[in-house]
XYZ file of C-alpha atoms in Angstrom:
755
model
C 8.389 20.755 5.448
C 4.887 21.980 6.206
C 3.392 18.781 4.722
C 5.692 16.640 6.874
C 4.629 18.606 9.953
C 0.973 18.199 9.007
C 1.505 14.449 8.613
C 3.096 14.168 12.064
C 0.269 16.151 13.665
C -2.386 14.024 11.974
C -0.744 10.759 13.005
C -0.485 11.970 16.575
C -4.139 12.982 16.523
C -5.261 9.590 15.236
C -3.824 7.825 18.261
C -4.099 10.397 21.036
C -6.570 11.136 23.807
C -7.485 7.460 24.116
C -7.265 7.295 27.891
C -9.594 10.243 28.361
C -12.111 8.728 25.952
C -12.065 5.494 27.896
C -13.344 7.231 30.994
C -16.401 8.451 29.122
C -17.148 5.158 27.347
C -16.043 2.557 29.887
C -17.132 -1.068 29.746
C -18.688 -3.224 32.399
C -19.262 -6.937 32.792
C -21.870 -9.026 34.537
C -21.273 -12.134 36.646
C -22.359 -15.389 35.040
C -25.036 -17.677 36.425
C -24.692 -21.429 36.785
C -26.275 -22.219 33.389
C -24.244 -19.626 31.481
C -20.914 -20.343 29.839
C -18.044 -18.073 30.898
C -17.407 -15.239 28.406
C -13.916 -16.472 27.555
C -15.240 -19.581 25.753
C -16.804 -17.408 23.029
C -14.787 -16.467 19.978
C -14.435 -12.716 19.346
C -17.175 -11.484 17.004
C -14.632 -10.730 14.291
C -13.078 -14.214 14.481
C -15.654 -15.481 11.991
C -15.913 -15.724 8.251
C -19.162 -15.720 6.277
C -20.307 -18.243 3.693
C -23.646 -18.221 1.920
C -25.758 -18.799 -1.169
C -27.859 -15.593 -1.402
C -30.684 -17.220 0.525
C -29.011 -17.832 3.855
C -25.526 -17.789 5.338
C -23.373 -19.218 8.104
C -20.628 -17.923 10.396
C -17.537 -20.130 10.462
C -15.070 -19.507 13.271
C -11.299 -19.557 13.016
C -11.527 -22.756 15.079
C -13.544 -24.510 12.349
C -16.919 -24.269 14.106
C -20.133 -23.123 12.431
C -21.770 -21.173 15.249
C -24.595 -19.405 13.405
C -26.853 -20.525 10.589
C -30.551 -20.124 9.826
C -32.273 -22.528 7.439
C -33.459 -22.133 4.792
C -33.457 -18.299 4.713
C -31.780 -15.434 6.549
C -34.888 -14.755 8.630
C -35.680 -18.401 9.349
C -35.192 -19.753 12.871
C -31.626 -20.755 13.654
C -30.306 -24.305 13.411
C -26.874 -23.424 14.796
C -26.704 -20.527 17.274
C -23.741 -21.162 19.545
C -22.757 -17.531 19.068
C -25.845 -16.609 21.137
C -25.536 -19.364 23.727
C -22.400 -21.450 23.872
C -24.064 -24.336 25.664
C -27.543 -24.503 24.141
C -27.324 -22.755 20.779
C -26.066 -25.636 18.641
C -22.939 -25.966 16.503
C -21.301 -27.869 13.643
C -17.573 -28.039 14.320
C -14.465 -29.596 12.820
C -11.597 -29.526 15.316
C -7.996 -30.622 14.976
C -6.988 -32.604 18.065
C -3.283 -32.801 17.301
C -1.215 -31.093 19.970
C 0.024 -27.544 19.366
C -2.468 -26.626 16.646
C -2.850 -23.052 15.397
C -5.232 -21.878 12.693
C -5.281 -19.435 9.809
C -8.297 -18.461 7.760
C -8.713 -16.824 4.369
C -11.066 -16.746 1.417
C -10.287 -18.634 -1.752
C -9.163 -15.712 -3.976
C -12.006 -13.572 -5.318
C -14.701 -15.882 -3.936
C -16.819 -16.479 -0.851
C -15.424 -19.967 -0.221
C -13.704 -20.037 3.152
C -10.443 -21.868 3.878
C -9.413 -22.687 7.456
C -5.957 -24.199 7.890
C -4.849 -26.236 10.888
C -1.098 -25.848 11.414
C 0.823 -28.220 13.678
C 4.286 -29.683 14.026
C 2.800 -32.978 12.823
C 1.316 -31.661 9.616
C -1.101 -29.260 7.916
C -4.840 -29.708 7.498
C -7.180 -27.667 5.312
C -10.925 -27.210 5.745
C -12.888 -25.606 2.916
C -16.426 -24.422 3.736
C -18.960 -23.102 1.257
C -22.586 -23.058 0.244
C -22.929 -24.070 -3.403
C -24.140 -21.498 -5.891
C -25.422 -23.429 -8.886
C -27.482 -20.667 -10.424
C -26.956 -16.959 -10.377
C -30.006 -16.025 -8.322
C -30.304 -12.272 -8.686
C -27.714 -12.311 -11.474
C -28.958 -15.308 -13.434
C -29.488 -13.224 -16.570
C -25.869 -12.152 -16.520
C -24.703 -15.751 -16.623
C -27.068 -17.102 -19.243
C -24.655 -16.288 -22.044
C -21.834 -17.984 -20.115
C -23.692 -21.229 -19.474
C -22.539 -22.998 -22.624
C -18.891 -22.237 -21.884
C -19.210 -23.517 -18.325
C -21.055 -26.673 -19.379
C -18.365 -27.287 -21.961
C -15.698 -27.029 -19.253
C -17.458 -29.542 -17.041
C -18.422 -31.964 -19.801
C -14.836 -32.073 -21.046
C -13.770 -33.660 -17.768
C -13.366 -37.409 -17.677
C -14.826 -39.593 -14.970
C -13.394 -39.875 -11.490
C -12.032 -43.255 -10.569
C -14.622 -45.081 -8.531
C -12.121 -47.210 -6.691
C -12.802 -48.449 -3.222
C -13.169 -45.435 -0.916
C -14.098 -47.480 2.121
C -12.216 -46.194 5.170
C -9.470 -48.330 6.592
C -9.097 -48.807 10.339
C -7.147 -46.098 12.099
C -6.122 -45.184 15.601
C -9.122 -42.844 15.958
C -11.951 -44.568 14.170
C -11.329 -44.499 10.446
C -8.752 -43.181 8.022
C -10.193 -42.561 4.548
C -7.922 -43.540 1.721
C -7.337 -41.613 -1.476
C -8.623 -43.379 -4.595
C -6.480 -43.928 -7.611
C -7.150 -41.231 -10.157
C -8.489 -38.672 -7.669
C -6.525 -35.792 -6.210
C -5.381 -35.009 -2.734
C -6.108 -31.293 -2.825
C -7.786 -28.571 -4.856
C -4.872 -28.271 -7.260
C -7.098 -30.226 -9.645
C -8.784 -26.967 -10.611
C -5.719 -25.960 -12.590
C -3.809 -29.217 -13.059
C -6.248 -32.087 -13.060
C -9.630 -30.666 -14.027
C -9.841 -33.342 -16.707
C -10.208 -35.911 -13.945
C -13.505 -34.446 -12.790
C -16.839 -35.310 -14.358
C -20.184 -33.737 -13.499
C -22.563 -35.739 -11.314
C -25.664 -37.239 -12.801
C -28.523 -35.016 -13.918
C -30.531 -36.150 -10.911
C -27.717 -35.197 -8.552
C -27.359 -31.775 -10.192
C -31.098 -31.193 -9.839
C -30.869 -32.215 -6.182
C -28.069 -29.676 -5.646
C -30.236 -26.915 -7.057
C -33.227 -27.743 -4.874
C -31.538 -27.966 -1.477
C -29.526 -25.550 0.607
C -26.174 -27.132 1.409
C -23.380 -26.518 3.828
C -20.394 -28.279 2.282
C -17.273 -29.011 4.334
C -14.217 -30.601 2.718
C -11.333 -31.544 5.012
C -7.985 -32.806 3.804
C -4.479 -33.208 5.139
C -1.895 -31.506 2.970
C 1.136 -32.730 4.903
C 1.713 -35.200 7.716
C -0.809 -37.026 9.872
C -3.494 -35.304 11.989
C -6.334 -36.239 14.336
C -9.756 -34.610 14.059
C -13.155 -34.514 15.755
C -16.341 -33.495 13.967
C -19.400 -32.570 16.038
C -22.852 -31.732 14.699
C -25.393 -30.643 17.314
C -28.257 -28.712 15.701
C -30.693 -26.854 17.961
C -33.804 -26.063 15.937
C -35.887 -22.905 16.230
C -33.420 -20.972 18.371
C -32.922 -24.052 20.585
C -36.642 -24.194 21.427
C -37.717 -27.290 19.493
C -36.800 -30.845 20.368
C -35.672 -33.181 17.606
C -35.195 -36.871 16.977
C -32.020 -38.378 15.555
C -31.637 -41.441 13.338
C -28.315 -42.774 12.055
C -27.995 -45.152 9.099
C -26.607 -48.687 9.446
C -23.403 -47.629 7.701
C -23.150 -44.698 10.144
C -22.587 -42.362 7.184
C -25.905 -40.502 7.303
C -27.773 -38.816 10.148
C -31.298 -37.383 9.977
C -32.361 -34.734 12.503
C -36.108 -34.208 12.641
C -37.949 -31.509 14.591
C -41.643 -30.685 14.385
C -41.095 -28.080 11.648
C -37.834 -29.038 9.948
C -35.791 -32.026 8.921
C -32.072 -31.871 8.187
C -29.629 -34.467 6.969
C -25.889 -34.862 7.448
C -23.989 -37.028 4.992
C -20.456 -37.964 5.973
C -17.634 -39.943 4.408
C -16.574 -41.131 7.884
C -18.720 -42.995 10.435
C -20.950 -40.977 12.743
C -21.763 -41.817 16.326
C -24.889 -40.627 18.133
C -23.993 -38.623 21.242
C -26.194 -37.225 23.983
C -25.965 -33.590 24.926
C -24.285 -32.575 28.130
C -26.662 -31.635 30.946
C -26.002 -27.905 30.571
C -26.573 -27.990 26.795
C -30.360 -28.073 26.934
C -32.691 -30.915 26.063
C -33.414 -30.290 22.378
C -31.960 -33.600 21.199
C -28.825 -35.588 20.466
C -26.053 -34.916 18.003
C -23.408 -36.892 16.155
C -19.659 -37.046 16.655
C -16.911 -38.532 14.522
C -13.273 -38.984 15.539
C -10.822 -39.907 12.829
C -7.255 -39.582 11.626
C -6.100 -38.382 8.222
C -2.787 -38.856 6.493
C -1.317 -36.795 3.685
C -3.581 -36.905 0.647
C -6.659 -38.130 2.540
C -9.971 -36.292 2.316
C -13.203 -36.287 4.308
C -16.402 -34.499 3.249
C -19.559 -33.482 5.099
C -22.794 -32.179 3.575
C -25.482 -30.708 5.806
C -28.785 -29.826 4.177
C -32.477 -29.439 4.745
C -34.643 -32.238 3.402
C -38.376 -32.597 3.107
C -39.961 -35.731 4.507
C -43.772 -35.986 4.685
C -44.998 -36.304 8.244
C -46.296 -39.810 7.528
C -42.939 -41.073 6.250
C -40.414 -42.514 8.682
C -36.868 -41.124 8.727
C -35.645 -44.709 8.393
C -36.839 -44.639 4.780
C -34.256 -41.988 3.977
C -31.619 -43.932 5.872
C -32.386 -47.143 3.988
C -31.885 -45.310 0.706
C -28.421 -44.298 1.889
C -27.449 -47.937 2.310
C -28.111 -48.558 -1.370
C -25.624 -45.917 -2.518
C -21.868 -45.831 -2.773
C -21.947 -42.822 -0.507
C -18.274 -41.894 -0.464
C -17.851 -42.081 -4.222
C -20.936 -40.065 -4.985
C -20.407 -37.558 -2.188
C -16.753 -36.797 -2.923
C -17.562 -36.525 -6.608
C -20.447 -34.173 -5.861
C -18.373 -32.007 -3.506
C -15.594 -31.573 -6.072
C -18.100 -30.664 -8.770
C -19.886 -28.191 -6.499
C -16.562 -26.635 -5.585
C -15.629 -25.952 -9.212
C -19.088 -24.636 -10.048
C -19.099 -22.306 -7.045
C -15.561 -20.989 -7.579
C -16.405 -20.346 -11.210
C -19.606 -18.524 -10.255
C -17.825 -16.098 -7.936
C -14.967 -15.468 -10.380
C -17.370 -14.680 -13.196
C -19.590 -12.539 -10.979
C -16.708 -10.402 -9.690
C -15.568 -9.713 -13.261
C -18.447 -7.252 -13.500
C -16.668 -4.910 -11.076
C -15.482 -1.781 -12.871
C -13.510 -0.346 -9.953
C -9.786 -0.249 -10.759
C -8.513 2.297 -8.239
C -6.648 2.131 -4.965
C -7.894 -0.206 -2.253
C -9.334 -2.537 -4.895
C -8.903 -5.603 -2.699
C -10.948 -3.979 0.075
C -13.647 -2.902 -2.385
C -13.811 -6.407 -3.848
C -14.180 -7.997 -0.434
C -16.874 -5.499 0.540
C -18.953 -6.139 -2.551
C -18.513 -9.909 -2.165
C -19.774 -9.583 1.412
C -22.734 -7.493 0.239
C -23.590 -10.104 -2.348
C -23.760 -12.720 0.424
C -26.261 -10.481 2.215
C -28.617 -10.290 -0.764
C -31.728 -12.445 -0.852
C -31.847 -13.640 -4.457
C -35.568 -14.562 -4.622
C -36.642 -10.933 -4.028
C -33.511 -8.779 -4.456
C -33.657 -7.617 -0.830
C -30.508 -6.993 1.205
C -30.341 -7.757 4.913
C -28.658 -5.231 7.179
C -26.736 -8.173 8.632
C -27.203 -11.944 8.559
C -27.082 -12.152 12.381
C -29.185 -11.035 15.307
C -28.580 -9.903 18.896
C -24.805 -9.621 18.780
C -24.303 -6.865 21.368
C -23.273 -3.266 20.802
C -21.687 -3.477 24.248
C -20.578 -6.685 25.969
C -23.067 -7.378 28.753
C -25.371 -4.612 27.502
C -28.970 -4.515 26.286
C -28.508 -3.017 22.800
C -28.965 -6.352 21.044
C -31.040 -6.190 17.865
C -32.195 -8.388 14.998
C -30.776 -7.068 11.711
C -32.023 -9.795 9.364
C -34.388 -7.381 7.637
C -34.258 -4.812 4.861
C -34.180 -1.139 5.824
C -35.348 1.388 3.250
C -32.653 3.634 4.697
C -30.053 1.406 3.080
C -31.678 1.936 -0.310
C -29.755 4.890 -1.714
C -26.456 3.689 -0.281
C -27.017 0.236 -1.760
C -27.997 1.509 -5.192
C -25.124 3.976 -5.238
C -22.508 1.400 -4.252
C -23.663 -1.236 -6.724
C -24.127 1.169 -9.622
C -20.845 3.037 -9.233
C -18.748 -0.133 -9.501
C -20.662 -1.925 -12.233
C -23.163 -4.248 -10.544
C -26.255 -3.050 -12.367
C -28.187 -6.320 -12.085
C -28.040 -6.273 -8.277
C -29.160 -2.641 -8.320
C -32.037 -3.582 -10.621
C -33.208 -6.409 -8.370
C -33.087 -4.223 -5.275
C -34.986 -1.504 -7.149
C -37.700 -4.039 -8.013
C -37.926 -4.921 -4.318
C -38.416 -1.249 -3.438
C -41.000 -0.821 -6.177
C -42.943 -3.811 -4.881
C -43.160 -2.164 -1.442
C -44.612 0.962 -3.049
C -47.276 -1.092 -4.833
C -48.291 -2.582 -1.475
C -49.387 0.763 -0.042
C -52.831 0.542 1.538
C -55.609 3.030 0.832
C -54.758 4.893 4.033
C -51.056 4.869 3.267
C -51.672 6.154 -0.252
C -53.847 9.000 1.061
C -51.749 12.164 1.057
C -53.972 13.738 3.708
C -53.763 10.783 6.108
C -51.017 11.014 8.759
C -50.307 7.281 8.373
C -46.790 6.910 6.906
C -46.977 5.601 3.335
C -44.081 3.170 3.926
C -42.514 1.305 6.817
C -38.881 1.929 7.651
C -38.065 -1.774 7.165
C -39.568 -4.947 5.753
C -38.889 -8.645 5.772
C -36.690 -9.994 3.004
C -39.830 -11.514 1.488
C -41.654 -8.189 1.785
C -43.461 -9.073 4.999
C -44.700 -6.121 7.052
C -45.184 -7.428 10.567
C -41.823 -7.871 12.320
C -42.926 -8.513 15.876
C -40.081 -8.243 18.381
C -39.596 -11.102 20.845
C -37.101 -11.823 23.611
C -35.610 -15.313 23.880
C -34.993 -15.527 27.601
C -33.833 -19.148 27.470
C -30.670 -18.065 25.600
C -27.852 -16.447 27.555
C -26.693 -14.193 24.717
C -23.213 -13.613 23.332
C -20.883 -13.479 26.344
C -24.047 -13.328 28.451
C -25.370 -10.135 26.829
C -29.119 -10.144 27.366
C -31.784 -10.008 26.134
C -31.540 -12.007 22.913
C -34.071 -10.481 20.514
C -35.641 -11.701 17.297
C -37.913 -9.496 15.254
C -37.545 -5.737 15.396
C -40.006 -3.471 17.185
C -38.759 -0.394 15.340
C -40.549 -1.447 12.136
C -43.573 0.724 12.942
C -41.650 3.796 14.087
C -42.022 7.122 12.323
C -38.689 7.839 10.673
C -39.073 10.557 8.094
C -35.592 10.150 6.648
C -36.528 6.957 4.761
C -38.372 8.953 2.105
C -35.238 10.882 1.257
C -33.241 7.686 0.931
C -35.979 6.124 -1.189
C -36.161 9.066 -3.590
C -32.371 9.290 -3.769
C -32.250 5.603 -4.720
C -34.901 6.032 -7.402
C -33.120 9.088 -8.785
C -29.774 7.272 -8.947
C -31.285 4.214 -10.581
C -33.125 6.315 -13.160
C -29.854 8.087 -13.982
C -27.333 5.244 -13.910
C -29.514 2.147 -14.247
C -32.780 2.171 -16.195
C -35.598 4.720 -16.554
C -38.386 4.155 -14.044
C -41.976 3.526 -15.096
C -44.875 5.940 -14.968
C -46.776 3.544 -12.709
C -43.987 3.728 -10.125
C -43.944 7.499 -10.457
C -47.633 7.720 -9.529
C -46.825 6.095 -6.170
C -43.721 8.197 -5.656
C -45.653 11.386 -6.345
C -48.113 10.510 -3.587
C -45.218 9.814 -1.209
C -43.600 13.164 -1.990
C -46.905 14.978 -1.502
C -47.233 13.242 1.881
C -43.732 14.424 2.828
C -44.743 18.002 1.963
C -47.518 17.783 4.561
C -45.611 15.868 7.263
C -41.943 16.888 7.176
C -42.461 19.200 10.145
C -43.386 16.301 12.477
C -41.057 14.965 15.165
C -39.882 11.373 14.694
C -37.617 8.667 16.157
C -34.763 9.502 13.804
C -32.044 7.587 11.997
C -30.829 5.854 15.177
C -34.311 4.536 15.996
C -34.222 5.915 19.538
C -36.740 4.666 22.056
C -36.626 7.687 24.314
C -39.203 9.842 22.536
C -39.627 11.736 19.293
C -37.573 14.800 18.401
C -37.061 17.070 15.409
C -33.897 15.294 14.314
C -31.593 17.126 11.940
C -30.911 14.032 9.832
C -34.638 13.463 9.275
C -35.177 17.040 8.130
C -32.207 16.872 5.759
C -33.492 13.675 4.187
C -36.972 15.217 3.773
C -35.185 17.934 1.828
C -33.476 15.218 -0.231
C -36.865 13.631 -0.987
C -38.160 16.893 -2.427
C -34.916 17.746 -4.215
C -34.624 14.378 -5.990
C -38.320 14.346 -6.871
C -38.007 17.744 -8.521
C -34.904 16.692 -10.444
C -36.512 13.433 -11.547
C -39.747 15.112 -12.650
C -37.788 17.675 -14.675
C -35.527 15.030 -16.213
C -38.386 12.754 -17.262
C -41.070 15.422 -17.711
C -43.271 13.595 -15.212
C -46.422 15.388 -13.990
C -45.846 16.870 -10.527
C -46.859 19.556 -8.047
C -43.665 21.382 -8.870
C -44.448 24.750 -7.301
C -45.511 23.154 -4.009
C -42.453 20.905 -4.009
C -40.070 23.785 -4.687
C -41.574 25.923 -1.956
C -41.514 23.060 0.555
C -37.922 22.158 -0.305
C -36.802 25.733 0.266
C -38.785 25.986 3.502
C -37.102 22.850 4.833
C -33.684 24.204 3.910
C -34.199 27.459 5.736
C -35.737 25.663 8.709
C -32.628 23.479 9.020
C -30.266 26.413 8.788
C -32.243 28.263 11.457
C -33.021 25.485 13.939
C -30.452 22.783 13.179
C -27.449 25.072 13.631
C -26.226 25.924 17.125
C -24.387 29.227 17.352
C -22.916 28.447 20.764
C -21.061 25.302 19.714
C -20.737 26.401 16.068
C -22.024 23.153 14.609
C -25.079 21.361 13.287
C -26.644 19.471 16.182
C -28.534 16.237 16.737
C -32.007 17.733 16.933
C -33.590 21.171 17.092
C -32.843 23.027 20.291
C -30.088 20.655 21.474
C -26.383 21.247 21.953
C -25.445 17.633 21.229
C -23.293 16.583 18.298
C -24.353 13.697 16.098
C -22.223 11.969 13.462
C -25.233 11.780 11.144
C -24.624 15.486 10.385
C -21.662 14.295 8.285
C -24.170 13.160 5.664
C -24.990 16.756 4.634
C -22.258 17.185 1.990
C -22.616 13.569 0.873
C -26.235 14.158 -0.209
C -25.380 17.617 -1.596
C -27.436 19.488 0.969
C -24.530 21.865 1.361
C -21.037 22.306 0.012
C -18.319 20.303 1.787
C -16.423 23.588 2.120
C -19.332 25.611 3.463
C -18.050 27.309 6.665
C -20.861 25.761 8.711
C -20.018 22.306 7.420
C -16.293 22.711 8.035
C -16.968 23.860 11.599
C -19.240 20.847 12.133
C -16.573 18.477 10.813
C -13.996 20.056 13.097
C -16.325 19.868 16.112
C -17.044 16.186 15.526
C -13.393 15.434 14.760
C -12.277 16.018 18.346
C -11.849 13.506 21.185
C -14.835 13.015 23.509
C -13.135 14.764 26.443
C -12.999 17.903 24.276
C -16.626 17.676 23.219
C -16.118 15.694 20.019
C -17.022 12.204 18.878
C -13.708 10.822 17.580
C -11.400 8.540 19.521
C -8.230 7.496 17.721
C -9.926 7.983 14.312
C -13.018 5.961 15.339
C -16.306 7.857 15.414
C -19.093 7.548 17.993
C -22.538 8.291 16.572
C -23.381 10.501 19.579
C -22.546 10.944 23.258
C -24.771 8.394 25.013
C -24.551 10.379 28.257
C -26.241 13.378 26.594
C -28.841 11.635 24.422
C -32.042 10.106 25.775
C -32.275 7.099 23.479
C -34.306 5.014 25.907
C -31.403 3.012 27.334
C -30.261 5.211 30.205
C -26.849 6.088 28.825
C -25.742 2.455 28.457
C -22.414 2.123 26.686
C -21.845 1.323 23.031
C -18.891 1.249 20.673
C -17.884 3.503 17.834
C -19.885 3.177 14.610
C -17.783 2.044 11.657
C -20.217 3.539 9.173
C -19.881 6.948 10.854
C -16.110 6.705 10.610
C -16.381 6.217 6.855
C -18.826 9.148 6.678
C -16.199 11.342 8.344
C -13.594 10.066 5.903
C -15.801 10.939 2.959
C -16.697 14.367 4.352
C -12.980 15.116 4.826
C -12.291 13.793 1.328
C -14.786 16.146 -0.256
C -13.535 19.078 1.801
C -10.001 18.045 0.853
C -10.382 19.132 -2.753
C -9.362 22.622 -1.652
C -7.494 21.696 1.522
C -4.714 19.153 1.080
C -4.325 18.714 4.815
C -7.900 17.455 5.119
C -7.391 15.156 2.135
C -4.256 13.726 3.718
C -6.120 13.199 6.984
C -8.946 11.394 5.194
C -6.467 9.132 3.402
C -4.652 8.198 6.601
C -7.921 7.683 8.446
C -9.227 5.408 5.680
C -6.043 3.371 5.600
C -6.095 3.049 9.370
C -9.724 1.877 9.212
C -8.632 -0.852 6.812
C -6.605 -2.295 9.679
C -9.743 -2.499 11.828
C -11.398 -5.035 9.549
C -11.048 -8.629 10.623
C -8.556 -11.071 9.125
C -10.849 -11.529 6.111
C -11.613 -7.861 5.428
C -15.055 -7.975 7.075
C -16.520 -5.277 9.336
C -19.020 -5.403 12.138
C -21.381 -2.567 12.981
C -19.274 -1.149 15.793
C -15.844 -1.202 17.392
C -15.179 -1.326 21.116
C -12.789 1.038 22.830
C -10.265 -1.789 22.829
C -10.564 -2.255 19.055
C -12.792 -5.354 19.260
C -15.727 -5.818 16.893
C -19.204 -5.227 18.359
C -22.730 -5.553 17.030
C -24.095 -7.712 14.272
C -21.520 -9.132 11.914
C -20.814 -8.545 9.136
C -22.727 -5.330 8.604
C -23.981 -4.275 5.172
C -24.151 -0.544 5.916
C -20.472 -0.513 6.887
C -19.414 -2.241 3.675
C -21.572 0.124 1.618
C -19.762 3.023 3.279
C -16.387 1.394 2.556
C -17.152 1.284 -1.168
C -18.419 4.868 -1.293
C -15.478 6.248 0.711
C -12.915 4.313 -1.352
C -14.505 5.401 -4.630
C -14.497 9.098 -3.811
C -11.150 9.127 -1.986
C -9.524 7.498 -4.985
C -11.007 10.121 -7.310
C -9.757 12.985 -5.172
C -6.284 11.494 -4.835
C -6.231 11.338 -8.629
C -7.177 15.053 -8.685
C -10.675 14.316 -9.917
C -13.844 15.763 -8.460
C -15.699 13.503 -6.004
C -18.717 11.792 -7.435
C -21.737 14.083 -7.763
C -25.340 13.303 -8.597
């Protein structure tokens, strides 16, 4: 009976006190100006799915519109950015015009291919979007021994019928017919794979050299009307472009001063001028057509390289010489099979077999899309300037790699079997260490040895810029690219770096002596600088403080360095490191603990709670059942009107009205990552307290319902349960994997994972 009572109390606590919390974290809106679209025309942030190829990605809305994509890399200027300005940003949409349409969206099972279905009383349409993955990128070595099997599968297929695919006249332009011998839907993967032959060697080489967005639209039942629109807006809608359409109207070439893109279509395209309020960057193309059951249309959008002295008409003339529909449909089907096979084989590496496996799989698939295969880097998010509060100013560019993510990334990949991804990310981190300048490598110089973040290509200078010509998502300004926090002093990154190295050395591969020589200098620098104030984990812009989280992670840097040196018998300043580690520990216990509120606080001398204190038991700074830690968990796990940070199981990172973060107390949502930190802290404390374990389980399962329809998470959640911030967010998905892994172990009466 006591367990039933505990369950009732926990459930009541998860959903209570919401009205009081709303008063503290209320939302506001701003009136729109004449050149701004009304907020209601924007899709909710979590109404998107993500496709990608480990070099770049695109957001595809539930309405079939691609509203964000940067070419050719994550950090390249945008080509489609409607999510940041509905009128000017640019889009690539496929819309069903049949009356009464509703949509559903899901991923093709165990892949990152996105399926959007159009459901009407007149029939059912299906749009499949993906970016082809021909080679494994960061995991190419893993697939080398599978290449022969895959080539055998493809080569065993017989040729597609090359019957006449020319469209026949229809009520809305053209109605493509279905050739004899081809298939009307993707059932051919299981039933009719023998009907599919690989494209020519030249076509396969072309597929490997270009970044594609592939869109395959078919009608499964009935007869439907569609409109396709492609309106790119290069360089964040700052660069004008020219448009040329081929004589057959099946190919369009968009050419700006720095980029050229091509759209190939199996239905005719019509050049269309932009509306007056859509900016003056250039024209787009539109196609209206009807499809009957079994009919298919394909679109391929890609970057092409045309020398400045070559006319776009040359490319268009080449298109006239090809049987475009035959070759394109054949190519799309081949790319589909190759890409599905890639994701299925890649996911087989996952060793996680516990509860919540579907959520873990989706999280690691999302993380894979946020990796940059050429260097092994992982972006914090593939988007920029999606607001942390609608109408607010907390709009940041997350298309960079934070060292802070290092240990969480390594841990998540290693614990569920993805050692190759962990290896590639470790090589990226090692490369940053080798780039240290003479001043940075000098232990006596106050210059930090590493930045807190880098570009995905390792670039150092990430100048922040405001794009005032864009209105922002739902008119949330300013729109920022670049990130001015790159040169902040954030001492915690050295703890995360050393934790990552320690984990990789233990679960991945032994590190080299050359890397150790750099790490030793970094640790020596931490010994001489840990006492400094910094901007902290939340990158505040209101002044430096002695943040608790930073001090704890300095302790982690020393602790992991000592363990690693002992394990590998590396030369070190062991006595100095031990003494410094112990000094930091005692300093935290003296100055980071507040006797009045009986909790660890945000920074020394404050009385403000901060969710980052939940990290203490996760990095083994203290026991999860230490009385101080339990009191801190309990203090945080209260509603805001009672001094806590939790509203209906969602965790705020801190009280913005009590923290000078440089934004004057402007509102923000709850942080999903912090919620998963609370879950994991409760899980670890729950080994000896079943009530806490039950609460962590219920909180985790409730958080699963806050993902979007595809299992993706943004950075934050609004008071109304709406996704906020950049989307999807890597840190959140890393926390999902860690929380699921350790919760599953504890529910199976096993100890949570320890170092």
